[in-house]
PDB file of C-alpha atoms in Angstrom:
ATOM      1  CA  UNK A   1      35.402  73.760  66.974  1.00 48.00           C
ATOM      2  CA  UNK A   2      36.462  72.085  64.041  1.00 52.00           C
ATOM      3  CA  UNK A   3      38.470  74.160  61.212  1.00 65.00           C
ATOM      4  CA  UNK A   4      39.424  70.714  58.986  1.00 72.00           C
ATOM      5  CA  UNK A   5      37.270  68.657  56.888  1.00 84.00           C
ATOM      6  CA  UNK A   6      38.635  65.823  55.744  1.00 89.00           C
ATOM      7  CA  UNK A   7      37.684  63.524  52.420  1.00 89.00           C
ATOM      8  CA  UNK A   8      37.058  60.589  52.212  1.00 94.00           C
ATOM      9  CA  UNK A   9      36.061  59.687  55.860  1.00 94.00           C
ATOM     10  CA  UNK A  10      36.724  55.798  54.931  1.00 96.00           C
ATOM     11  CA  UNK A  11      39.017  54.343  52.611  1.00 97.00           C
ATOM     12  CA  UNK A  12      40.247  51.055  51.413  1.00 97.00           C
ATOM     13  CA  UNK A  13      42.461  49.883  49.398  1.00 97.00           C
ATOM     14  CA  UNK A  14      44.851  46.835  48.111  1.00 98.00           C
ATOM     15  CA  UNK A  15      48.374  46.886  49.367  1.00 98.00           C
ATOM     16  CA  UNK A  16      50.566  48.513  46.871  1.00 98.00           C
ATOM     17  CA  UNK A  17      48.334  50.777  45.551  1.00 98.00           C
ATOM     18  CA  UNK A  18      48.608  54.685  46.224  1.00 98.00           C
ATOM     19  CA  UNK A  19      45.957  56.587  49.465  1.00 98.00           C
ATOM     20  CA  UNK A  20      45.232  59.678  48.899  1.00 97.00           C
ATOM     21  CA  UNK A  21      43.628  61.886  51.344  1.00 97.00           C
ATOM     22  CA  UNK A  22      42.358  65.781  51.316  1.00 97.00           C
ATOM     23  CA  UNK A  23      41.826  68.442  53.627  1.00 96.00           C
ATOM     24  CA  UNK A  24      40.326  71.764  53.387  1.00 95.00           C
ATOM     25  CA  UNK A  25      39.704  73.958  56.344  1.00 92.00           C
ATOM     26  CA  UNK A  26      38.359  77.614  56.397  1.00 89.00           C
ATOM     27  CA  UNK A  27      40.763  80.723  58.126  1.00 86.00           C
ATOM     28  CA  UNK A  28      44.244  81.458  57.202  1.00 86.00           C
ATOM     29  CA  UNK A  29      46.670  79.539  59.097  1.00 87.00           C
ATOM     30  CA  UNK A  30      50.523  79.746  60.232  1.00 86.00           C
ATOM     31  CA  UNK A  31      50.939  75.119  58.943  1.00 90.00           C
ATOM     32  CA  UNK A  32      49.307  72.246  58.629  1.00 93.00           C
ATOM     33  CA  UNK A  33      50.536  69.385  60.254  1.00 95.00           C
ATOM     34  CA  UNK A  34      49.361  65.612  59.321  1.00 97.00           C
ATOM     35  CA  UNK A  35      49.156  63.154  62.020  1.00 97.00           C
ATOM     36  CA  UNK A  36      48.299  59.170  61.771  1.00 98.00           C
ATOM     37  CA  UNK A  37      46.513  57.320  64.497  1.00 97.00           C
ATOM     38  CA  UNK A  38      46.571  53.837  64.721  1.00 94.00           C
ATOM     39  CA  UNK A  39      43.324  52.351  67.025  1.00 87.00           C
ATOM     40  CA  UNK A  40      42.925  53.605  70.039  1.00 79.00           C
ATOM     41  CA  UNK A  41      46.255  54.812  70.386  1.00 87.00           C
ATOM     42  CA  UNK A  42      48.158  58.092  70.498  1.00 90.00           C
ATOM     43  CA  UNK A  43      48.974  60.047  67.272  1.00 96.00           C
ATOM     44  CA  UNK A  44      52.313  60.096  65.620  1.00 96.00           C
ATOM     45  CA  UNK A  45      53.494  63.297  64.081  1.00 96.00           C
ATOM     46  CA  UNK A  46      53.884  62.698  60.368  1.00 97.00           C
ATOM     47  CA  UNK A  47      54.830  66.013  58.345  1.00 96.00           C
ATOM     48  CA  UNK A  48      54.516  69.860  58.647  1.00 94.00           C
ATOM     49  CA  UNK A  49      54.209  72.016  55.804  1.00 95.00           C
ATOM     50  CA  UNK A  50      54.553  75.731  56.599  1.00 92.00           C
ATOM     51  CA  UNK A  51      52.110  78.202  54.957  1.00 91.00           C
ATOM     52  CA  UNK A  52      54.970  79.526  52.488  1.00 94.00           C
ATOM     53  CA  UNK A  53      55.634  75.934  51.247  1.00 96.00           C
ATOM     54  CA  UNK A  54      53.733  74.125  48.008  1.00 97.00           C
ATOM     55  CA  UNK A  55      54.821  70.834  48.607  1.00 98.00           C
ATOM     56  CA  UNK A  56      56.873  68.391  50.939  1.00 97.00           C
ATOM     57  CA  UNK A  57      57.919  64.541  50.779  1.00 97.00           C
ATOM     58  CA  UNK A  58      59.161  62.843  53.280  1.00 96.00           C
ATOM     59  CA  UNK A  59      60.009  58.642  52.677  1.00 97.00           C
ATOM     60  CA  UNK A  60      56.825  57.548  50.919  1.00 98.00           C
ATOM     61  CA  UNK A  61      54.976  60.609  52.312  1.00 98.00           C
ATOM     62  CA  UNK A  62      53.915  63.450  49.920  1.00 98.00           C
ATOM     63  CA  UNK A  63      52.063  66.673  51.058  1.00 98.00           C
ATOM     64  CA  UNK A  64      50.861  69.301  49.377  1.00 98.00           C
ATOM     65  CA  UNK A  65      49.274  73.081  50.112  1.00 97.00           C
ATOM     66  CA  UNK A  66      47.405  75.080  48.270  1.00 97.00           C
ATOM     67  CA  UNK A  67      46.480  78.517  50.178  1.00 95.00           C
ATOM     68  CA  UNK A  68      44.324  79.726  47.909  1.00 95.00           C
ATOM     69  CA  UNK A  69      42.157  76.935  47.950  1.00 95.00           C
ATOM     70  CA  UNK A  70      42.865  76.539  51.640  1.00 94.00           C
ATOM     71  CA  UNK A  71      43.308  72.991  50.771  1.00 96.00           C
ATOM     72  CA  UNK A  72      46.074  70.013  51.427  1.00 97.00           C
ATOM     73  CA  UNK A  73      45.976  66.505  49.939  1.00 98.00           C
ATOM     74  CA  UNK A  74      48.321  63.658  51.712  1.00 98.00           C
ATOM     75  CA  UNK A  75      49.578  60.957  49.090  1.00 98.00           C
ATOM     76  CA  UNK A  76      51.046  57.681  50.215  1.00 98.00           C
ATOM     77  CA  UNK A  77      52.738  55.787  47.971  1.00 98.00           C
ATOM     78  CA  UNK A  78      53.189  52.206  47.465  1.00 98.00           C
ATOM     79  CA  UNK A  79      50.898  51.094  50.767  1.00 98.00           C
ATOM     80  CA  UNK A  80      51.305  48.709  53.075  1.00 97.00           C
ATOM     81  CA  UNK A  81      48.913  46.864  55.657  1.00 97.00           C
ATOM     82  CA  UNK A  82      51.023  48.723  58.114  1.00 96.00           C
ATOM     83  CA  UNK A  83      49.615  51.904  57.038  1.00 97.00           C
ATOM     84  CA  UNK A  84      46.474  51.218  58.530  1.00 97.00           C
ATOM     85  CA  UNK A  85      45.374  53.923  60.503  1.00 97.00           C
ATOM     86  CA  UNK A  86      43.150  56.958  61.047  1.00 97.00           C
ATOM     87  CA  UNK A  87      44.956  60.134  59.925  1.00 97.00           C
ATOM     88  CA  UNK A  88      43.728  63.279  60.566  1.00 97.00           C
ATOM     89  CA  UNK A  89      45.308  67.242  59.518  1.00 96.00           C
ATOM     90  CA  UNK A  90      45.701  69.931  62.045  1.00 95.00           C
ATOM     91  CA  UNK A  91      46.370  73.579  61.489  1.00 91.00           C
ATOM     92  CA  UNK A  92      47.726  75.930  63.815  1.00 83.00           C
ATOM     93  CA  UNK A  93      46.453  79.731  63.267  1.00 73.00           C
ATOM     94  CA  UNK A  94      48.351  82.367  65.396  1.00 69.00           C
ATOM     95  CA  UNK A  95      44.830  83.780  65.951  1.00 67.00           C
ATOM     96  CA  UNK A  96      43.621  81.116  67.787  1.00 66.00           C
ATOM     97  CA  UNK A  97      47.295  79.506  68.814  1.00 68.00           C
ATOM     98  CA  UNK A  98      46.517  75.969  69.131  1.00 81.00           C
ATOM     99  CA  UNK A  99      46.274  72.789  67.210  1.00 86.00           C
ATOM    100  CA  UNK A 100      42.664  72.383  65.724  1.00 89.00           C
ATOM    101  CA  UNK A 101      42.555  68.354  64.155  1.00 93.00           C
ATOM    102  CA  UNK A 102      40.079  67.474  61.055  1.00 94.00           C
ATOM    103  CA  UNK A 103      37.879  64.898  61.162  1.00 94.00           C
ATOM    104  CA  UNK A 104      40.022  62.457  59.985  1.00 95.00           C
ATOM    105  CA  UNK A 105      40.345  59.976  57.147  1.00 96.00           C
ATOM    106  CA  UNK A 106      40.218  56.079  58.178  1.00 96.00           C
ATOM    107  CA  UNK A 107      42.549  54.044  55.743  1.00 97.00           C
ATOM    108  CA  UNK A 108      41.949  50.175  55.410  1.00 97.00           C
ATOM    109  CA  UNK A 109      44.825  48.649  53.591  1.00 98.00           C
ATOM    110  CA  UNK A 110      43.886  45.058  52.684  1.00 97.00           C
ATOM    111  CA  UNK A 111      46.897  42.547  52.521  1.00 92.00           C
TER     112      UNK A 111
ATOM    113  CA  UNK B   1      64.408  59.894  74.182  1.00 63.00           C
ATOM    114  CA  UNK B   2      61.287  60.990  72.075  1.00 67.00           C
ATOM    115  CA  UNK B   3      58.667  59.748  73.915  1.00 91.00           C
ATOM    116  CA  UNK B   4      55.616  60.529  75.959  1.00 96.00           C
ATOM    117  CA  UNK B   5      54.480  58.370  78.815  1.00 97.00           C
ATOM    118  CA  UNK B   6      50.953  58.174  80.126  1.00 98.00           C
ATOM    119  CA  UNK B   7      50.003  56.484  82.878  1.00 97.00           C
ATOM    120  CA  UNK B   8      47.174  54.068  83.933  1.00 97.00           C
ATOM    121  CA  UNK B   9      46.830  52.736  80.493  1.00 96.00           C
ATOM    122  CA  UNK B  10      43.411  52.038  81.477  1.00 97.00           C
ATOM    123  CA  UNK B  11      41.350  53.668  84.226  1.00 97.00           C
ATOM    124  CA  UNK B  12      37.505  52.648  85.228  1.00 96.00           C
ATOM    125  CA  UNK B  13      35.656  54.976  88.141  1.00 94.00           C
ATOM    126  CA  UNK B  14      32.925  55.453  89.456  1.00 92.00           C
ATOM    127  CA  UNK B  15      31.110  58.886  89.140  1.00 91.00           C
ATOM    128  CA  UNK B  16      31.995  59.932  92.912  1.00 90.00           C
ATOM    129  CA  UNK B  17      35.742  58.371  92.406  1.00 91.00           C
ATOM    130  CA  UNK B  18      38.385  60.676  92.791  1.00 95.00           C
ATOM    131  CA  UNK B  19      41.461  59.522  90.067  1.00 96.00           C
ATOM    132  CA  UNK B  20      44.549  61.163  88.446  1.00 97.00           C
ATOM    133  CA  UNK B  21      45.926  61.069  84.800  1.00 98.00           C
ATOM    134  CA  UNK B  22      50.097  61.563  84.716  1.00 98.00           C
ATOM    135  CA  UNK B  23      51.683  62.527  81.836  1.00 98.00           C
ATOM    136  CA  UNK B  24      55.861  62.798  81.349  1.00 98.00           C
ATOM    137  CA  UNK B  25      58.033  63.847  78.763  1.00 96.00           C
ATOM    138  CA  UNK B  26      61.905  64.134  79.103  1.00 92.00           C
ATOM    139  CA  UNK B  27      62.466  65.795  75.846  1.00 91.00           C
ATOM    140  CA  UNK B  28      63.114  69.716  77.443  1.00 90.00           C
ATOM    141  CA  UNK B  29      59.973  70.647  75.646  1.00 91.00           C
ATOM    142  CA  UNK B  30      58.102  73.311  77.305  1.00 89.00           C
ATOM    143  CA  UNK B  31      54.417  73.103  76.337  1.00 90.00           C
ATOM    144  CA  UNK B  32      52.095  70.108  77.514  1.00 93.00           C
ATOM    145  CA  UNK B  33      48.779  69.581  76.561  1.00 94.00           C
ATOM    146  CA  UNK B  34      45.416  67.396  77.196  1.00 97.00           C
ATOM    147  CA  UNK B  35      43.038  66.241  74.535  1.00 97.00           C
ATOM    148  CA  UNK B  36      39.850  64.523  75.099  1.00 97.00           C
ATOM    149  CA  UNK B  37      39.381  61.932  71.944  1.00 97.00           C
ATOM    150  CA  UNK B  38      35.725  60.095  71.821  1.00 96.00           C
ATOM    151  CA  UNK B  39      35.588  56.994  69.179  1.00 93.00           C
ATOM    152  CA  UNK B  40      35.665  58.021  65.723  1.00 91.00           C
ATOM    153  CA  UNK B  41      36.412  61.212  66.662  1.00 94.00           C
ATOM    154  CA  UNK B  42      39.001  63.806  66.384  1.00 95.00           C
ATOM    155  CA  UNK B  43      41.423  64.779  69.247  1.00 95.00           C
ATOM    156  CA  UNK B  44      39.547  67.941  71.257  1.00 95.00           C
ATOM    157  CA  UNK B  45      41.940  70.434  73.517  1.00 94.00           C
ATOM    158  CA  UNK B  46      41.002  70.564  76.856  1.00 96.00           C
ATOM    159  CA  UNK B  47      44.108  72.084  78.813  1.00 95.00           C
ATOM    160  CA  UNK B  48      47.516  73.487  77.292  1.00 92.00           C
ATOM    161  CA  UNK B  49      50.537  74.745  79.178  1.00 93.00           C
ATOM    162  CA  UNK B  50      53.229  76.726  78.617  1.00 89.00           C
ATOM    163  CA  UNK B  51      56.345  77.048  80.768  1.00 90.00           C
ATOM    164  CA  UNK B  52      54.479  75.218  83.773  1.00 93.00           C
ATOM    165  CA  UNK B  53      51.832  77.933  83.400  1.00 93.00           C
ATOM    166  CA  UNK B  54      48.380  77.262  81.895  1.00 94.00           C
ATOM    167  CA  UNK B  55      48.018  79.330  78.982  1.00 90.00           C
ATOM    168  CA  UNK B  56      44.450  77.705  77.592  1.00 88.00           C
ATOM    169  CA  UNK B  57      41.512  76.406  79.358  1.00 92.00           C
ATOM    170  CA  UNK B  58      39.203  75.351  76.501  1.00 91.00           C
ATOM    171  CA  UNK B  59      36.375  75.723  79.029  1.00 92.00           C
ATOM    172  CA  UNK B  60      36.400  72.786  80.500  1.00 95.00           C
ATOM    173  CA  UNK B  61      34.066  71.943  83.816  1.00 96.00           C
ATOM    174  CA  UNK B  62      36.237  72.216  86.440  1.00 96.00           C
ATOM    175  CA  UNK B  63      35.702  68.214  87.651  1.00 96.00           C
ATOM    176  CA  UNK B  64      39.091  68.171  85.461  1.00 98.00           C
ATOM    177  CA  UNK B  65      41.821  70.277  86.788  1.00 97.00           C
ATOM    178  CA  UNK B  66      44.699  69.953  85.146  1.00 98.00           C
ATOM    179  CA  UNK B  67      48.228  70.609  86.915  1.00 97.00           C
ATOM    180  CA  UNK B  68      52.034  71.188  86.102  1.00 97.00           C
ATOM    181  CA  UNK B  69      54.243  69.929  88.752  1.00 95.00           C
ATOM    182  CA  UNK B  70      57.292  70.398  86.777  1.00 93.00           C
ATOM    183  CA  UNK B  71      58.635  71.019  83.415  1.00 90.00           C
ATOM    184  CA  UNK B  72      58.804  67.042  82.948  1.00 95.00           C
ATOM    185  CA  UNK B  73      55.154  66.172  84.279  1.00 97.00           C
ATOM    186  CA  UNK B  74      51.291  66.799  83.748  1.00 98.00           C
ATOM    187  CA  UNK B  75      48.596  65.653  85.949  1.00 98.00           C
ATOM    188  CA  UNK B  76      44.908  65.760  85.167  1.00 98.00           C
ATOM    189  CA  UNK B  77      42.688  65.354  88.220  1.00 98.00           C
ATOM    190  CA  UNK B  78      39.501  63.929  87.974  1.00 97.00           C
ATOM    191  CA  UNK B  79      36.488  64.593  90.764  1.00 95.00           C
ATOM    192  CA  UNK B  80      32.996  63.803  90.218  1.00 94.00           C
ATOM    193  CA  UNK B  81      32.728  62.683  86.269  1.00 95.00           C
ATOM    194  CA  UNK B  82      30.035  61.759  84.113  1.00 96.00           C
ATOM    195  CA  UNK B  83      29.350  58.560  81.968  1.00 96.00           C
ATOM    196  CA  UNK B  84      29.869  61.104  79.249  1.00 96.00           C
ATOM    197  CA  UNK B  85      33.761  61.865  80.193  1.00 97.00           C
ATOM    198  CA  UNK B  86      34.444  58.565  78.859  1.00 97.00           C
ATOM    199  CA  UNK B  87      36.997  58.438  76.587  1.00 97.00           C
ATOM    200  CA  UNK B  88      40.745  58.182  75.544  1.00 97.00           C
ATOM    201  CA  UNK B  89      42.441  60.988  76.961  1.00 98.00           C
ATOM    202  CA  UNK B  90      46.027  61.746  75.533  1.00 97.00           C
ATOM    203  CA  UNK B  91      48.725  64.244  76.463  1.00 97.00           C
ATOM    204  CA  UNK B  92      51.059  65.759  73.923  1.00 95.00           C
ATOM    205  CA  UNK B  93      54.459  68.254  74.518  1.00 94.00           C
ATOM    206  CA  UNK B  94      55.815  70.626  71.930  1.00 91.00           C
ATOM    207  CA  UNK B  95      59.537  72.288  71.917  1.00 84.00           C
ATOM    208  CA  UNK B  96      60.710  75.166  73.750  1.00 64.00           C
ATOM    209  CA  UNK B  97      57.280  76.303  74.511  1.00 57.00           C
ATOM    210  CA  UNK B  98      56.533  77.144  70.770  1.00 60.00           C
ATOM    211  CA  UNK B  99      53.023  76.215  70.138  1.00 59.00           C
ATOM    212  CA  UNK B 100      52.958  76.176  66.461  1.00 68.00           C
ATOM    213  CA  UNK B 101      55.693  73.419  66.372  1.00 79.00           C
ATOM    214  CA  UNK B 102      54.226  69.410  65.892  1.00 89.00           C
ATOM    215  CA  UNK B 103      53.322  67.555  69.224  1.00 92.00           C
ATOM    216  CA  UNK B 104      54.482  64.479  70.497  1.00 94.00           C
ATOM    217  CA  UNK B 105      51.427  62.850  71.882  1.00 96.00           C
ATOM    218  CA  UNK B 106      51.481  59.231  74.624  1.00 97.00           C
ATOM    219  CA  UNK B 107      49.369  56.388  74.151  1.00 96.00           C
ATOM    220  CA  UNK B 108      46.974  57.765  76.060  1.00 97.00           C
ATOM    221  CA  UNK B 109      44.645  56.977  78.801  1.00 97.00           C
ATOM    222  CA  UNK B 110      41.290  55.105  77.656  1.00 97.00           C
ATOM    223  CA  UNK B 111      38.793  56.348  80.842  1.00 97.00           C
ATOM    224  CA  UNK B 112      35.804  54.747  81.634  1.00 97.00           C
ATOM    225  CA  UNK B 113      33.133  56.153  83.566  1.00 96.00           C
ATOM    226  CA  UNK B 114      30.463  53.823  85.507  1.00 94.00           C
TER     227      UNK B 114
END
């Protein structure tokens, strides 16, 4: 079952310019982890952000949470063609303990 | 060493074929898992294990059964699939058995069906 939508499901842009993607799901959870996927490939762990947390950066990477709204946007900054990929969220709930993914967000950079 | 090696890359049976998936990690992390990922799709858990025991069986039909040698390996044997079961199947590990921690996932397997 899926607990994460994600928005947009498609998204292109020019190199340079800033991708942001959002995720809302539905129960309380314990994090929400953001994962990229490049095609047909496995996925590479990008950044957790515990349930207690607002907001995390890491390198161009910014994530925030917003519990109440039981929502989370991912911002990269300053893209690249490199950052091509499908990225999906995942939240982990102690109720269910495992991983459930979003649908996912495909990001087009164009060169 | 951070990484998580599937092997075949590819794999192409026939529905009475008989085929396994392996899956090793060398990090001392304690939970393994498979997903099932069709195109376009997210990742979907099939199997997770914790401490070489399984832990979740997201119903799966039982022509997968999944196995845990050792703390290092997963196996996922295959018996008897359907066109349908085709698709990239990927194995992740998480640390010291912790299940809420992130998962390093492999390449995965892309499994085709005939």
């Amino acid at each position: 079952s899926q607990q994460g939508e994600e928005d947009p499901q498609a998204l292109s842009i020019q190199e340079g310019e800033n991708a942001t993607m959002n995720c809302s799901y539905k129960t309380s959870i314990n994090n929400l982890q953001w994962y990229r996927q490049n095609s047909g490939r496995g996925l590479v762990h990008l950044i957790l952000i515990r349930s207690n947390e607002r907001e995390k950066h890491s390198g161009r990477l910014r994530v925030t949470l917003d519990t109440s709204k039981k929502s989370s946007s991912l911002l990269i900054t300053a893209s690249r063609a490199a950052d091509t990929a499908s990225y999906f969220c995942a939240t982990w709930m102690d109720s269910s303990y495992k991983l459930i993914f979003g649908s996912g967000t495909r990001l087009l950079v164009r060169p | 060493d951070t990484e998580v090696t599937q092997t075949p890359k590819h794999l192409v049976m026939g529905m009475t074929n008989k085929k396994s998936l392996k899956c090793e990690q060398h990090m001392g992390h304690r939970a393994m898992y498979w997903y099932k990922q069709k195109a376009k799709k997210p990742p979907e858990l099939m199997f997770v294990y914790s401490y070489e025991k399984l832990s979740i069986n997201e119903s799966v039909p039982s022509r997968f059964s999944p196995e845990c040698p050792n703390s290092s390996l997963l196996n996922l044997h295959l018996h008897a699939l359907q066109p349908e079961d085709s698709a990239l199947y990927l194995c992740a590990s998480s640390q010291e058995g912790q299940l809420s921690y992130e998962q390093y996932f492999g390449p995965g397997t892309r499994l085709t069906v005939t």
